[in-house]
mmCIF file of C-alpha atoms in Angstrom:
data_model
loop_
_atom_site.group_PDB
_atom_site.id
_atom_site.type_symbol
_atom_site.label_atom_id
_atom_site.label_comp_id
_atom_site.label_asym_id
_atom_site.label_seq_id
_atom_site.Cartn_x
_atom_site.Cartn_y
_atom_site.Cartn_z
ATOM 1 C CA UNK A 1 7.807 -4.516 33.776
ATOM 2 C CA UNK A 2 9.461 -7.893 33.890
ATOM 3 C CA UNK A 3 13.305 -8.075 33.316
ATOM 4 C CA UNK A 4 12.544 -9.885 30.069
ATOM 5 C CA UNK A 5 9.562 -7.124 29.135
ATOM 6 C CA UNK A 6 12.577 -4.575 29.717
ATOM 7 C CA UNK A 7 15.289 -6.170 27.630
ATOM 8 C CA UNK A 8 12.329 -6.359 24.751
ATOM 9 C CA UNK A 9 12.095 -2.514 25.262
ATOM 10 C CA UNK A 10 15.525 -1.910 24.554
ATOM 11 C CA UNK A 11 15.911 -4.376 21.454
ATOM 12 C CA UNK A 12 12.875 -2.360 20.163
ATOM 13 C CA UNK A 13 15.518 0.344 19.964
ATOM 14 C CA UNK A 14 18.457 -1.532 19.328
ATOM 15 C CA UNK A 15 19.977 -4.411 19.574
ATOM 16 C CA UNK A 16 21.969 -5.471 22.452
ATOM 17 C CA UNK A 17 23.206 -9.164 24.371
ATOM 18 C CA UNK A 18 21.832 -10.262 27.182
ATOM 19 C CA UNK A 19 24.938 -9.789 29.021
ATOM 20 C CA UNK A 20 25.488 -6.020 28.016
ATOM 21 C CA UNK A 21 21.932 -5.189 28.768
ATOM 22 C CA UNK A 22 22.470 -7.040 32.523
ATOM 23 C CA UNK A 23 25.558 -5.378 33.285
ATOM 24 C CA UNK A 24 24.107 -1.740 31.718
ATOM 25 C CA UNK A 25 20.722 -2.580 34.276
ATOM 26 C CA UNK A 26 22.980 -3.303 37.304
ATOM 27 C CA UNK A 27 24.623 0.529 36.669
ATOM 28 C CA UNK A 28 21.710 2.122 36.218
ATOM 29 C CA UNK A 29 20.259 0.930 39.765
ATOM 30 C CA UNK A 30 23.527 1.662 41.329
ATOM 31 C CA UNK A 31 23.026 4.852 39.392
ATOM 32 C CA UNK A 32 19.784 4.989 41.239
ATOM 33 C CA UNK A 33 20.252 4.113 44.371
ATOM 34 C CA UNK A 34 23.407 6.337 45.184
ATOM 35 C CA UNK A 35 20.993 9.641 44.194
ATOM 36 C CA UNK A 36 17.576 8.350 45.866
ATOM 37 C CA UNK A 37 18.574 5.719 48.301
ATOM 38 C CA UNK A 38 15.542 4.085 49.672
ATOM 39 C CA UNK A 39 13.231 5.122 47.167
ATOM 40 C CA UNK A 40 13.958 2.631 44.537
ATOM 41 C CA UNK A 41 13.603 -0.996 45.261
ATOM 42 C CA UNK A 42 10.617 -2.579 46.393
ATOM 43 C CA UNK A 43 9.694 -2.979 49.993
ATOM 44 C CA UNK A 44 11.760 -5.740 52.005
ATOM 45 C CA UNK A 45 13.530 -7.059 48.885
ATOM 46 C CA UNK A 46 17.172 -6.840 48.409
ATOM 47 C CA UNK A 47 18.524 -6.295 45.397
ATOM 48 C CA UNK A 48 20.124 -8.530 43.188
ATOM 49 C CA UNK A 49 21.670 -8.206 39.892
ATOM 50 C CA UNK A 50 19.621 -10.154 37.269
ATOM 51 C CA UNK A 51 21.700 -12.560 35.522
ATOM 52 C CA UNK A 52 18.927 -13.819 33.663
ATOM 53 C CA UNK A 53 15.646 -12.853 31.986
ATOM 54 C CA UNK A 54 13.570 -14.836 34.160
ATOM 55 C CA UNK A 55 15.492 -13.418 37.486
ATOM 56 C CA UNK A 56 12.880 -11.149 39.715
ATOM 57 C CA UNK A 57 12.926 -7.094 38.526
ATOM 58 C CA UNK A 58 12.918 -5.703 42.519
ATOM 59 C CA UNK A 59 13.251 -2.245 40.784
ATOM 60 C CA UNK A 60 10.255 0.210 41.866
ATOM 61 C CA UNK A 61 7.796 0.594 38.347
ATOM 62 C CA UNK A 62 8.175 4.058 37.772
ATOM 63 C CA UNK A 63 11.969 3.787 37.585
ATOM 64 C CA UNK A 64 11.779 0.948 34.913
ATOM 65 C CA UNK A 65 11.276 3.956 31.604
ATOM 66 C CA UNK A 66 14.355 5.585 32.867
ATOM 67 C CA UNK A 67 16.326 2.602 33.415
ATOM 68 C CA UNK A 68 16.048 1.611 29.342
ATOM 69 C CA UNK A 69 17.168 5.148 28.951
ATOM 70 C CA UNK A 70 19.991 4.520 30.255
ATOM 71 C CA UNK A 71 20.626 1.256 29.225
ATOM 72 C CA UNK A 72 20.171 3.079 25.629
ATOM 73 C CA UNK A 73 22.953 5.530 26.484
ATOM 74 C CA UNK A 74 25.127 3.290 27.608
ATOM 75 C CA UNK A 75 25.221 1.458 24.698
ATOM 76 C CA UNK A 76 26.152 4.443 22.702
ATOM 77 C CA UNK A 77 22.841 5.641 21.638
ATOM 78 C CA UNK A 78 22.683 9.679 21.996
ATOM 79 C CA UNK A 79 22.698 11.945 25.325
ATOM 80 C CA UNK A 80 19.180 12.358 24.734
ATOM 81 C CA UNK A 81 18.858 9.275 26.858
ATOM 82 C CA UNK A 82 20.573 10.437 29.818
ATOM 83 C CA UNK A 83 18.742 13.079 29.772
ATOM 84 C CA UNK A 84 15.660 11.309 30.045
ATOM 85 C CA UNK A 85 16.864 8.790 31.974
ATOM 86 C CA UNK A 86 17.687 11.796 35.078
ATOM 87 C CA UNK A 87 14.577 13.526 33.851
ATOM 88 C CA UNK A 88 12.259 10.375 34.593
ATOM 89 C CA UNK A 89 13.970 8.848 37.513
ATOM 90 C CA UNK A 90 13.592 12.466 38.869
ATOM 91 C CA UNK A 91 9.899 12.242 38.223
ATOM 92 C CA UNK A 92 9.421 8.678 39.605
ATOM 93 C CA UNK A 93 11.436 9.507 42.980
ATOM 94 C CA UNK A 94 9.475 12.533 43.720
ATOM 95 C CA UNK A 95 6.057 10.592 43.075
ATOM 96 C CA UNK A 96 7.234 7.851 45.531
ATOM 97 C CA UNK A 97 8.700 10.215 48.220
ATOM 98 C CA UNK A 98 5.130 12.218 47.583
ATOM 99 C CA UNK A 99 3.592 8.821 48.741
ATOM 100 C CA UNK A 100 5.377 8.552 51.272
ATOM 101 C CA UNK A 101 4.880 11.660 53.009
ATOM 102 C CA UNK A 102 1.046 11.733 52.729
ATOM 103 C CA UNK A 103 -0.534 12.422 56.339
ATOM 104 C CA UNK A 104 2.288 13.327 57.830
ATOM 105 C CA UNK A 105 2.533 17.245 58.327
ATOM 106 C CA UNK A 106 5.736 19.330 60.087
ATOM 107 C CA UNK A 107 5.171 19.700 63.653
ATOM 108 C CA UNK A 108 5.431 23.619 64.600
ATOM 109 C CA UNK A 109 7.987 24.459 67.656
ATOM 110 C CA UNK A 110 6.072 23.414 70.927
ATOM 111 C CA UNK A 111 3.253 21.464 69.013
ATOM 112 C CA UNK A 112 2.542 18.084 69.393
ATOM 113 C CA UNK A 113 1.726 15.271 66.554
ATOM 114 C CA UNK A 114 -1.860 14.865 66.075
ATOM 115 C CA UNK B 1 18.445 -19.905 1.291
ATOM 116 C CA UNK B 2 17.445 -18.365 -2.126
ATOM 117 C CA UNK B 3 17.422 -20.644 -5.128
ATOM 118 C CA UNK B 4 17.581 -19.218 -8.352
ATOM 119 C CA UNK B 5 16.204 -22.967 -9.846
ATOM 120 C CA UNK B 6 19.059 -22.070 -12.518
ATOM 121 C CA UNK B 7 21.116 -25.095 -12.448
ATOM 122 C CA UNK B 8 24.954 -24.715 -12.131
ATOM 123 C CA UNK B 9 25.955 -27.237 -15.268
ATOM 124 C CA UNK B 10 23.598 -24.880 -17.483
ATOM 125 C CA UNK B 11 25.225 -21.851 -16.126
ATOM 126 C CA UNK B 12 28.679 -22.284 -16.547
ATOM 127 C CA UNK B 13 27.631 -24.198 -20.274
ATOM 128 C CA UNK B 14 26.012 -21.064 -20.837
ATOM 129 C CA UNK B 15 28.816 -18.982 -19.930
ATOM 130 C CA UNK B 16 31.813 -21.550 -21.946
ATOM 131 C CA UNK B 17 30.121 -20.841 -24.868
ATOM 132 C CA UNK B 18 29.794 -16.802 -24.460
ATOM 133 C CA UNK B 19 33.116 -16.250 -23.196
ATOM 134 C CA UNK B 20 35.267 -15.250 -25.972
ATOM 135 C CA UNK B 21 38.847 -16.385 -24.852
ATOM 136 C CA UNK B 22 41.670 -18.642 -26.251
ATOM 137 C CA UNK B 23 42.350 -20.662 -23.394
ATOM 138 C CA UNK B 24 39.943 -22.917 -21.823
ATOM 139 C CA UNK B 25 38.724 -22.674 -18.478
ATOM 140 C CA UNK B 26 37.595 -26.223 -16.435
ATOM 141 C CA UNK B 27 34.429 -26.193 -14.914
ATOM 142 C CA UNK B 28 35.870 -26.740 -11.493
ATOM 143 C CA UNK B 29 37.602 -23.516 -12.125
ATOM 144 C CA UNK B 30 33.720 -21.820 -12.799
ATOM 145 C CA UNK B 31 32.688 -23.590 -9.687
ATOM 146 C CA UNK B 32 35.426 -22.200 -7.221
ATOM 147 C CA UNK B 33 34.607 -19.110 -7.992
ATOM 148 C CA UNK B 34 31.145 -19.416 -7.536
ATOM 149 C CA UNK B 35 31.232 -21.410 -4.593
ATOM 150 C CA UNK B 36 33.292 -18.718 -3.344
ATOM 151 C CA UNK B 37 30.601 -15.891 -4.894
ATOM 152 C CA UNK B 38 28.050 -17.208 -2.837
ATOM 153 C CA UNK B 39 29.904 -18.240 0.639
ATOM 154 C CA UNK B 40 31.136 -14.554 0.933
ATOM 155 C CA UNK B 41 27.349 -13.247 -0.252
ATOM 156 C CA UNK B 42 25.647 -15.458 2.433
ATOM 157 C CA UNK B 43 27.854 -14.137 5.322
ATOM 158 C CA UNK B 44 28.543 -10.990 4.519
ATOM 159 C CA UNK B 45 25.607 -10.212 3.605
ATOM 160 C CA UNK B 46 22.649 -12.104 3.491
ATOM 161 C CA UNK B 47 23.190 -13.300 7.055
ATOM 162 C CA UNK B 48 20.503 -15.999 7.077
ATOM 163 C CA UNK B 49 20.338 -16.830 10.536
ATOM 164 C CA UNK B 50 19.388 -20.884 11.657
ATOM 165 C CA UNK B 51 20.195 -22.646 15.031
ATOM 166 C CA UNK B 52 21.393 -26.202 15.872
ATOM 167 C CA UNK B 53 20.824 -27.487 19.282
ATOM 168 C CA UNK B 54 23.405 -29.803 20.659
ATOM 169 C CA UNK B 55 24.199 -31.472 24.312
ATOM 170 C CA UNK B 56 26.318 -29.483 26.750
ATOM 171 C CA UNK B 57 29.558 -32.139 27.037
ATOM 172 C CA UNK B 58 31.290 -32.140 30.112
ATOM 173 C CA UNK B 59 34.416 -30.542 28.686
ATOM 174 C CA UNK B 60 32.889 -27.751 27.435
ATOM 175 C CA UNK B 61 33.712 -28.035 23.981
ATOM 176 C CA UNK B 62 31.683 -28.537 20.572
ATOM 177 C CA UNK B 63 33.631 -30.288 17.924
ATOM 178 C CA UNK B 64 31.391 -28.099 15.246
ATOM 179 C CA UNK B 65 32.703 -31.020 12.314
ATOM 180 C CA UNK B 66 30.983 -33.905 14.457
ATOM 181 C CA UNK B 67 27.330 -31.571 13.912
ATOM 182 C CA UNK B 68 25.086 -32.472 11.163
ATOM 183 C CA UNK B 69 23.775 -29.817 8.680
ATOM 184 C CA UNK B 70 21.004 -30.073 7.123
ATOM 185 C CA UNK B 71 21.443 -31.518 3.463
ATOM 186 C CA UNK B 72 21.423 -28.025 1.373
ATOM 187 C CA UNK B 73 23.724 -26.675 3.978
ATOM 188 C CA UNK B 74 27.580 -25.927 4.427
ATOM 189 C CA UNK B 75 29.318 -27.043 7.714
ATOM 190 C CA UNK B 76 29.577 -24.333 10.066
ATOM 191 C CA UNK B 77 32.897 -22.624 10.911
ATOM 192 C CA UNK B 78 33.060 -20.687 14.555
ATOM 193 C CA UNK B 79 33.300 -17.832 12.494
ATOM 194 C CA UNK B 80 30.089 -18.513 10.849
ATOM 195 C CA UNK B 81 28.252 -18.394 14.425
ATOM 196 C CA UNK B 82 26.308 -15.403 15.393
ATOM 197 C CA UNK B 83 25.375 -15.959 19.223
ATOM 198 C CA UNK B 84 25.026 -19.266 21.560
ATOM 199 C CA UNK B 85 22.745 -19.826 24.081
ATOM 200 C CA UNK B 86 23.415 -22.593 27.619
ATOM 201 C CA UNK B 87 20.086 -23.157 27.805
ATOM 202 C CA UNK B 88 18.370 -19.759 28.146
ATOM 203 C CA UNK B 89 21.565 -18.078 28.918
ATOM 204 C CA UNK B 90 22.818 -15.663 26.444
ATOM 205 C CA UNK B 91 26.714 -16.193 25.531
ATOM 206 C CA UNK B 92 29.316 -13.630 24.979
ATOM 207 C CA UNK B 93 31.830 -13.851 22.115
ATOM 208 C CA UNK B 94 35.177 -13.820 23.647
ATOM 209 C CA UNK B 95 38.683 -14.792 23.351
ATOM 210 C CA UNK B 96 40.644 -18.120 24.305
ATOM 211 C CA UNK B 97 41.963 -15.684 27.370
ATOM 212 C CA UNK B 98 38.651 -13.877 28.617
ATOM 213 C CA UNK B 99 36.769 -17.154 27.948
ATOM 214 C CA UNK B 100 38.873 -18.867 30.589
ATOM 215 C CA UNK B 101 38.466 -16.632 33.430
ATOM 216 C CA UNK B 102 34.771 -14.750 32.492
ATOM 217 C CA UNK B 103 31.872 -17.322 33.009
ATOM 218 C CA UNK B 104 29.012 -16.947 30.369
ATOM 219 C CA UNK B 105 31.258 -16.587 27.157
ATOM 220 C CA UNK B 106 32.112 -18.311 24.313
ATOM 221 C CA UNK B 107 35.216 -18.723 21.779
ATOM 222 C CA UNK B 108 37.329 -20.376 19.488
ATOM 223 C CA UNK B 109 39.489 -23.352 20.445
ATOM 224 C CA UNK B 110 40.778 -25.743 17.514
ATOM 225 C CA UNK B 111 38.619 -24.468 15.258
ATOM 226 C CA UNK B 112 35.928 -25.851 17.850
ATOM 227 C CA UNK B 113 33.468 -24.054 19.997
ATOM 228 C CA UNK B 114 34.134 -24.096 23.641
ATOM 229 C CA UNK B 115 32.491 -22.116 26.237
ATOM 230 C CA UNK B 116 32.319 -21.242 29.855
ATOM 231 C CA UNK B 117 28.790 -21.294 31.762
ATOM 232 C CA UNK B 118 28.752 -20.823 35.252
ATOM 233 C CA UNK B 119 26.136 -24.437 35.517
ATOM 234 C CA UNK B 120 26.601 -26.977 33.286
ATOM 235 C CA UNK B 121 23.579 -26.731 30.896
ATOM 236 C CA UNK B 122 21.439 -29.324 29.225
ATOM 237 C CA UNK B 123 21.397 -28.134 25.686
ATOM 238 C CA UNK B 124 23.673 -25.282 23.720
ATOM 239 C CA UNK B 125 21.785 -23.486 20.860
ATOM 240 C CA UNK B 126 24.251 -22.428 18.587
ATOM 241 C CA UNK B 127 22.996 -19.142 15.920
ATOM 242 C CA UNK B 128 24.675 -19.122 13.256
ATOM 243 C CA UNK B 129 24.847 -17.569 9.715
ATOM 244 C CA UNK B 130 24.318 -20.359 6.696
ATOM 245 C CA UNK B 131 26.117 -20.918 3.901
ATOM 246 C CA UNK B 132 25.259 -23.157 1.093
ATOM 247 C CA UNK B 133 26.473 -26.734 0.247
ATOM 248 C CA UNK B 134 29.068 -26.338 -1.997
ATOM 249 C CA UNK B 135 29.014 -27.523 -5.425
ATOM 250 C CA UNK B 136 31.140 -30.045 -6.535
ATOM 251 C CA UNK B 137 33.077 -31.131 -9.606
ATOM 252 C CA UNK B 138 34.328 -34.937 -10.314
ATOM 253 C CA UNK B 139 37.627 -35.976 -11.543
ATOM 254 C CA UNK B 140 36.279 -35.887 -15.024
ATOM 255 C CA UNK B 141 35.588 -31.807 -14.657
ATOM 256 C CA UNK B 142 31.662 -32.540 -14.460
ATOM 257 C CA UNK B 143 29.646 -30.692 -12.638
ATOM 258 C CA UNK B 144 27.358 -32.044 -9.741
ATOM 259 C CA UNK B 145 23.703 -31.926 -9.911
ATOM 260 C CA UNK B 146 23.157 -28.564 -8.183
ATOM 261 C CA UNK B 147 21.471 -24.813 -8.521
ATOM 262 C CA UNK B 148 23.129 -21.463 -7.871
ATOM 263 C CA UNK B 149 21.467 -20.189 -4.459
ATOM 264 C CA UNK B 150 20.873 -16.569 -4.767
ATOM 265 C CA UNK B 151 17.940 -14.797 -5.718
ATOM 266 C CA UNK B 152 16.901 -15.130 -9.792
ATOM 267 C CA UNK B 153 16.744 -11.258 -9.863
ATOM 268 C CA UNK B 154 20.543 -11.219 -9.908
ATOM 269 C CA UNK B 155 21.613 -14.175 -11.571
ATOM 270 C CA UNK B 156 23.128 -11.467 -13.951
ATOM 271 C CA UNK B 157 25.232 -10.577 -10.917
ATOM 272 C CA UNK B 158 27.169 -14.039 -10.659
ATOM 273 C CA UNK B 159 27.567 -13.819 -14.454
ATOM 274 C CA UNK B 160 29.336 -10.879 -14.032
ATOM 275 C CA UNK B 161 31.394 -11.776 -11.245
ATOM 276 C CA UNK B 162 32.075 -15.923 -13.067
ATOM 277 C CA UNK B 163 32.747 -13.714 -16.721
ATOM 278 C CA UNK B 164 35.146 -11.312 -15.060
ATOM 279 C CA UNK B 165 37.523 -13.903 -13.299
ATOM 280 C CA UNK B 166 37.786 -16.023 -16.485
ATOM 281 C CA UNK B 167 39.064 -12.957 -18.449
ATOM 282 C CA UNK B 168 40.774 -11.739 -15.455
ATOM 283 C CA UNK B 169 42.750 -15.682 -15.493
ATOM 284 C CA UNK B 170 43.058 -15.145 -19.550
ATOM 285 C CA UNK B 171 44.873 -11.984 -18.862
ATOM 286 C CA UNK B 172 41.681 -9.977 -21.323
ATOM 287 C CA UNK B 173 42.635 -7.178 -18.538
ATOM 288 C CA UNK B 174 40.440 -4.677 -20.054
ATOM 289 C CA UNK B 175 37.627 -6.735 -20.446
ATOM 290 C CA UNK B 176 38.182 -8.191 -16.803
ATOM 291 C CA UNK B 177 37.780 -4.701 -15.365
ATOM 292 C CA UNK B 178 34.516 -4.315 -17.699
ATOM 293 C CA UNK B 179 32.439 -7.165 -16.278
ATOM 294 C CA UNK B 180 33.737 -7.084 -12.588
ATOM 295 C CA UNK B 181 32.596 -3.766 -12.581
ATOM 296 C CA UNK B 182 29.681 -4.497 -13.307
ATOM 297 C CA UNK B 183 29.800 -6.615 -10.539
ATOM 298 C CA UNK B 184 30.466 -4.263 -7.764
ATOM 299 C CA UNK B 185 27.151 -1.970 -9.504
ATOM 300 C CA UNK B 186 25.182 -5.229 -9.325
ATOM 301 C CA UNK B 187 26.128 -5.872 -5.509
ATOM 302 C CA UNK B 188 25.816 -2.319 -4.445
ATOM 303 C CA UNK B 189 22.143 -3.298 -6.293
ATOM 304 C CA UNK B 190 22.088 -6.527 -4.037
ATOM 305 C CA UNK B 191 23.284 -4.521 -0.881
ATOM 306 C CA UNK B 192 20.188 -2.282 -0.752
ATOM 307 C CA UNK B 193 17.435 -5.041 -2.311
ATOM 308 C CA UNK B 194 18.597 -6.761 0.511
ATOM 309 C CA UNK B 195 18.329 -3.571 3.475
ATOM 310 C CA UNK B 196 14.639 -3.733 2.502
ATOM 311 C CA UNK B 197 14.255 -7.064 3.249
ATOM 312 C CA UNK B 198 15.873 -7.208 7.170
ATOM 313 C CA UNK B 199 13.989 -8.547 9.800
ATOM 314 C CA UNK B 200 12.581 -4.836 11.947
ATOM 315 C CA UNK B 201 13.088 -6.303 15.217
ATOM 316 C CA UNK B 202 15.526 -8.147 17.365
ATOM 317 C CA UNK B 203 19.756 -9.293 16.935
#
């Protein structure tokens, strides 16, 4: 999703400023990064806070539900969100760390890597 | 905005001759309190939202009596604005203070709008809520061509409200509390016709 598609989401629910919902985004990737470093913004892209609509969304896809979760909670809707927002985010890091373990295998004591 | 298509002049002639009191009200009395009636409807709670697009100026301020309403409208007042975009920047509504050191905010100075934007933008779209022109009265106590602007199902509730402050100024106490509470019924009435009516999406 787009920044803009995101901040449509969230209006769906309620309504909240641009500025809010930029400043709600930037703490939910910090959220994110700090529990799955390295598994949540795109490839060779650093992240930047949006600051506008238009701005770039470097945030992975699967992470983008949870985010408006928490963007939801933070704006005083119910815990329900948090909730979802750890119990997606969870979801969405172990699909991309499943991805990224595929064809590798554990090496046994003496063995070598095929 | 609603129009009833009930002009003022019949209203308050209508109401004159009902109103059973000993002293004589003026019409610019009748058309205080109904400009007043319909000023606090409109922004409390009709919230009719239109936008004006003006030029960023280099001092960051909006004189909002320099900007020109449309004919049927009431000039804005900075508290009559809902949100203001720089361009497609959203605003924040701040104070004199915060507005001075936070970029991307907005606030009152003067009775003006300034703001803060971090880039000087082309065009500010100011949101705000509209009120209706105000009706006027001449020095002869007649009333200018003009028709009350809320919806015809509840003309009954700006008789109430116009036949309780003229009994209310006549000091008819008891029949002051009779009619303006049949106001408040009629607006709690108002209050939920209107709930129905809000936009489902969006600020």
């Amino acid at each position: 999703m787009t920044i803009l598609e995101m901040f449509e989401k969230a209006n769906l629910i309620m309504p909240i400023e641009q500025r809010r919902f930029f400043n709600y985004f930037d703490d939910s990737v910090n959220e994110l990064i700090a529990m799955y470093d390295g598994f949540v913004i795109e490839k060779d892209i650093e992240y930047q806070p949006p600051t506008d609509l238009s701005d770039n969304n470097a945030v992975l896809p699967l992470y983008h539900n949870a985010i408006i979760d928490n963007i939801l909670f933070l704006s005083g809707q119910n815990e329900t969100y948090k909730g979802e927002f750890v119990r997606k985010s969870r979801q969405a890091f172990l699909k991309y760390w499943n991805d990224n373990a595929k064809g590798r295998r554990l090496k046994k004591r003496g063995e070598k890597n095929v | 905005m609603f129009n009833s298509g009930i002009s003022v002049k019949n209203l308050v002639s209508e109401l004159k001759q009902e109103v059973d009191i000993a002293l004589p009200i003026s019409n610019k009395s009748y058309v205080l309190w109904l400009n007043s009636l319909e000023h606090f409807l409109y922004t409390e709670f009709i919230q009719e939202q239109n936008k004006i697009i003006v030029d960023g100026t280099d001092d960051c301020i909006i004189n909002l009596g320099d900007i020109s309403m449309p004919d049927d409208e009431a000039a804005i007042r900075f508290e009559d604005i809902y949100t203001v975009f720089a361009d497609t920047k959203q605003l924040i509504k701040s104070t004199v203070t915060s507005g001075n050191i936070f970029p991307n905010t907005f606030y009152k100075m003067d009775n003006n709008l300034a703001y803060n934007a971090l880039f000087q933008p082309k065009e500010i779209r100011i949101i705000y809520f509209v009120k209706p022109k105000l009706k006027a009265v001449d020095e002869n106590d007649n009333i200018e061509p003009g028709n009350v602007m809320l919806p015809i199902e509840f003309i009954d509730l700006v008789k109430a409200k116009l036949r309780g402050e003229a009994y209310k100024l006549s000091n008819e106490d008891s029949l002051a509390a009779k009619w303006l509470n049949d106001y408040n019924i009629l607006l709690e009435t108002f209050k939920a016709w209107l709930n129905g009516k809000q936009p489902n999406f969006g600020m």
